[in-house]
Coordinates of C-alpha atoms in Angstrom, one line a residue:
Chain A
G137 CA -54.6 14.7 -16.0
N138 CA -51.8 17.0 -16.9
S139 CA -48.3 15.8 -17.3
V140 CA -44.9 16.9 -18.5
T141 CA -42.3 14.5 -19.9
Q142 CA -38.6 15.5 -20.4
M143 CA -35.8 13.6 -21.9
E144 CA -33.6 11.8 -19.3
G145 CA -30.2 13.0 -18.4
P146 CA -27.5 13.5 -17.8
V147 CA -26.7 15.2 -21.1
T148 CA -23.0 15.7 -21.4
L149 CA -21.7 18.2 -24.0
S150 CA -18.5 19.9 -24.9
E151 CA -18.3 23.7 -24.7
E152 CA -19.7 25.4 -27.8
A153 CA -21.9 22.4 -28.7
F154 CA -25.6 22.7 -29.6
L155 CA -28.0 21.8 -26.8
T156 CA -31.5 20.4 -27.2
I157 CA -33.7 19.2 -24.3
N158 CA -37.0 17.6 -25.4
C159 CA -40.1 18.4 -23.5
T160 CA -43.6 17.2 -24.3
Y161 CA -46.8 17.7 -22.4
T162 CA -50.3 16.4 -21.9
A163 CA -53.0 18.9 -21.0
T164 CA -56.4 20.0 -21.9
G165 CA -56.8 23.5 -23.3
Y166 CA -54.0 25.9 -23.6
P167 CA -51.5 25.8 -20.7
S168 CA -48.7 28.2 -20.2
L169 CA -45.2 26.6 -20.6
F170 CA -42.0 27.3 -18.8
W171 CA -38.4 26.4 -18.6
Y172 CA -36.7 26.8 -15.2
V173 CA -33.0 26.2 -14.4
Q174 CA -31.6 25.0 -11.1
Y175 CA -27.9 25.5 -10.3
P176 CA -26.3 23.4 -7.6
G177 CA -27.4 24.4 -4.1
E178 CA -29.9 26.9 -5.4
G179 CA -33.6 27.3 -6.0
L180 CA -35.2 27.5 -9.4
Q181 CA -34.8 30.4 -11.8
L182 CA -37.2 31.2 -14.6
L183 CA -35.3 30.8 -17.9
L184 CA -38.1 31.5 -20.4
K185 CA -41.8 31.1 -20.9
A186 CA -44.6 31.0 -23.6
T187 CA -48.2 31.4 -23.0
K188 CA -49.9 30.5 -26.3
A189 CA -49.3 28.4 -29.4
D190 CA -46.4 29.4 -31.6
D191 CA -45.0 31.8 -29.0
K192 CA -41.2 31.7 -28.8
G193 CA -39.6 32.3 -25.4
S194 CA -36.0 33.3 -25.3
N195 CA -33.4 34.3 -22.8
K196 CA -29.6 34.2 -22.4
G197 CA -29.2 32.4 -25.8
F198 CA -31.8 29.8 -24.9
E199 CA -35.0 29.4 -27.0
A200 CA -38.1 27.3 -26.9
T201 CA -41.2 27.4 -29.2
Y202 CA -44.7 26.4 -28.0
R203 CA -45.9 23.8 -30.5
K204 CA -49.5 23.0 -30.0
E205 CA -49.7 20.4 -32.8
T206 CA -46.9 18.3 -31.3
T207 CA -47.6 19.3 -27.7
S208 CA -43.9 20.2 -27.3
F209 CA -41.7 22.9 -25.9
H210 CA -38.1 21.8 -26.6
L211 CA -35.3 23.9 -25.2
E212 CA -32.4 24.8 -27.5
K213 CA -29.1 26.7 -27.2
G214 CA -26.7 27.1 -30.1
S215 CA -23.4 27.2 -28.2
V216 CA -23.3 26.1 -24.6
Q217 CA -20.8 27.3 -21.9
V218 CA -19.5 25.5 -18.8
S219 CA -21.6 27.9 -16.8
D220 CA -24.7 26.4 -18.4
S221 CA -24.2 23.2 -16.4
A222 CA -27.3 22.8 -14.3
V223 CA -30.6 20.9 -14.1
Y224 CA -33.3 22.2 -16.4
F225 CA -37.0 21.7 -15.7
C226 CA -39.9 22.0 -18.1
A227 CA -43.2 23.0 -16.5
L228 CA -46.8 23.8 -17.4
R229 CA -49.4 25.9 -15.7
H230 CA -53.0 25.1 -16.6
D231 CA -54.7 28.0 -14.9
S232 CA -54.0 31.7 -15.6
W233 CA -51.9 31.8 -12.4
G234 CA -50.7 29.6 -9.6
K235 CA -49.2 26.1 -9.3
L236 CA -46.8 24.6 -11.7
Q237 CA -46.5 21.0 -12.8
F238 CA -42.9 20.0 -13.5
G239 CA -41.1 17.4 -15.6
A240 CA -38.5 15.2 -14.0
G241 CA -35.6 17.6 -14.8
T242 CA -32.7 17.1 -17.1
Q243 CA -29.1 17.5 -15.8
V244 CA -26.8 19.1 -18.3
V245 CA -23.0 18.8 -17.9
V246 CA -20.8 21.0 -20.1
T247 CA -17.1 20.2 -20.2
P248 CA -14.3 22.5 -21.3
Chain B
K97 CA -36.1 44.2 -4.6
A98 CA -35.4 41.3 -2.2
G99 CA -36.2 37.9 -3.5
V100 CA -38.0 35.0 -1.8
T101 CA -36.5 34.2 1.5
Q102 CA -36.8 30.8 3.1
T103 CA -35.6 30.0 6.6
P104 CA -33.9 28.0 7.9
R105 CA -31.7 26.9 5.0
Y106 CA -30.9 23.5 6.7
L107 CA -32.6 21.4 9.3
I108 CA -31.9 18.1 10.9
K109 CA -34.7 16.4 12.7
T110 CA -35.4 12.9 14.0
R111 CA -38.3 10.7 13.2
G112 CA -41.5 11.6 15.0
Q113 CA -40.6 15.2 15.5
Q114 CA -42.3 18.1 13.9
V115 CA -40.9 21.0 11.9
T116 CA -42.0 24.4 10.7
L117 CA -40.5 26.1 7.6
S118 CA -40.9 29.7 6.8
C119 CA -41.2 31.7 3.6
S120 CA -41.2 35.4 3.0
P121 CA -42.4 36.3 -0.5
I122 CA -41.3 39.1 -2.7
S123 CA -42.8 42.4 -1.6
G124 CA -46.2 42.9 -3.2
H125 CA -46.7 39.2 -4.0
R126 CA -49.8 37.7 -2.5
S127 CA -49.6 34.1 -3.7
V128 CA -47.2 31.5 -2.2
S129 CA -46.8 28.0 -3.3
W130 CA -44.8 25.2 -1.7
Y131 CA -43.0 22.3 -3.5
Q132 CA -41.1 19.2 -2.3
Q133 CA -38.1 18.2 -4.3
T134 CA -36.6 14.7 -3.9
P135 CA -34.3 12.7 -6.2
G136 CA -36.9 9.9 -6.6
Q137 CA -40.1 11.9 -7.0
G138 CA -38.8 15.2 -8.5
L139 CA -40.7 18.4 -7.8
Q140 CA -44.1 17.8 -6.4
F141 CA -46.6 20.5 -5.5
L142 CA -47.6 20.7 -1.9
F143 CA -50.0 23.7 -1.5
E144 CA -50.8 27.1 -2.7
Y145 CA -52.1 30.2 -0.8
F146 CA -53.5 33.4 -1.9
S147 CA -54.8 36.1 0.5
E148 CA -54.5 33.8 3.5
T149 CA -56.7 31.1 1.8
Q150 CA -55.5 27.7 0.6
R151 CA -56.4 27.5 -3.0
N152 CA -54.9 24.2 -4.0
K153 CA -53.4 21.2 -2.2
G154 CA -51.3 18.5 -3.6
N155 CA -51.5 14.8 -2.9
F156 CA -49.7 14.7 0.4
P157 CA -50.8 13.2 3.8
G158 CA -52.5 15.4 6.4
R159 CA -49.2 15.6 8.3
F160 CA -48.3 18.3 5.8
S161 CA -50.0 21.6 6.5
G162 CA -49.5 25.2 5.8
R163 CA -50.8 28.7 6.3
Q164 CA -50.4 32.2 5.1
F165 CA -50.5 35.3 7.2
S166 CA -51.9 38.7 6.4
N167 CA -48.5 40.0 5.3
S168 CA -48.4 37.1 2.8
R169 CA -45.6 35.3 4.7
S170 CA -46.2 31.6 4.8
E171 CA -45.3 28.7 6.9
M172 CA -45.5 25.0 6.3
N173 CA -45.5 22.4 9.0
V174 CA -44.8 18.7 8.9
S175 CA -45.8 16.6 11.9
T176 CA -44.6 13.2 12.9
L177 CA -41.7 13.2 10.6
E178 CA -40.7 10.2 8.6
L179 CA -37.5 9.3 6.9
G180 CA -39.1 9.8 3.5
D181 CA -39.8 13.5 4.4
S182 CA -36.1 14.2 3.8
A183 CA -36.2 16.7 0.9
L184 CA -35.5 20.2 -0.4
Y185 CA -38.7 22.2 0.3
L186 CA -39.1 25.1 -2.1
C187 CA -41.3 28.1 -1.7
A188 CA -42.4 30.3 -4.7
S189 CA -44.2 33.6 -4.7
S190 CA -46.1 35.4 -7.4
Q191 CA -48.6 38.2 -7.8
G192 CA -51.5 35.8 -8.2
P193 CA -54.6 36.7 -10.1
T194 CA -53.8 40.4 -10.0
S195 CA -50.9 39.8 -12.4
G196 CA -53.2 40.1 -15.4
G197 CA -53.7 36.6 -16.7
H198 CA -50.9 34.5 -18.1
E199 CA -48.1 36.8 -17.1
D200 CA -48.1 35.5 -13.5
I201 CA -44.5 34.3 -12.8
Q202 CA -43.4 32.2 -9.8
Y203 CA -40.2 33.2 -8.2
F204 CA -38.4 30.6 -6.1
G205 CA -36.5 30.8 -2.9
A206 CA -33.2 28.8 -2.3
G207 CA -35.1 26.2 -0.3
T208 CA -34.9 24.6 3.1
R209 CA -33.1 21.2 3.1
L210 CA -34.7 19.0 5.6
S211 CA -32.9 15.8 6.8
V212 CA -34.8 13.3 8.9
L213 CA -32.6 10.8 10.8

């Protein structure tokens, strides 16, 4: 079946550091891939997405590239801020719409 | 445009009771999905509705049920509550198959935090 594997956290960084969160997936065909972010006490917000191989999603300085050959969708940001402290979830959707399958989430803590 | 609204935000129940959670989707969205979030199991899919029909169901016992109304609002019900049902229950809405293929995006509510004592 389909699955999503994320690197375990917490990931602790200093402000302005480079952030990478690894995400790999197992799925048949060509799923759509997503990164969602959850701030304390809130629901999930879509950060970025990619729907086909080699697509790059980007938003708010975050980027991720859909790599079919390595079945990966790693999240990167060049210079993090304290406000980026949150839990980040990688997710896939196998169908053209509907339910998402999530990774375990990676907590990111950015210190001043 | 108002976002996804979940009510109530917090609930405290005791074992054996039942509970109903409500979700109002974004206007125009016809698909609603429910997820359970716990520290141990992470985010797990519960069910998904489109046009009042359950399209998918996750691997949860029959104590978990849901429905969708003609105005796309959805409710989920958990009967005979157990301690392990304590979780954050998240609802997400999207346009569904009318979104034009892979552009369908799920928007999440803030969740209902259920505590079972």
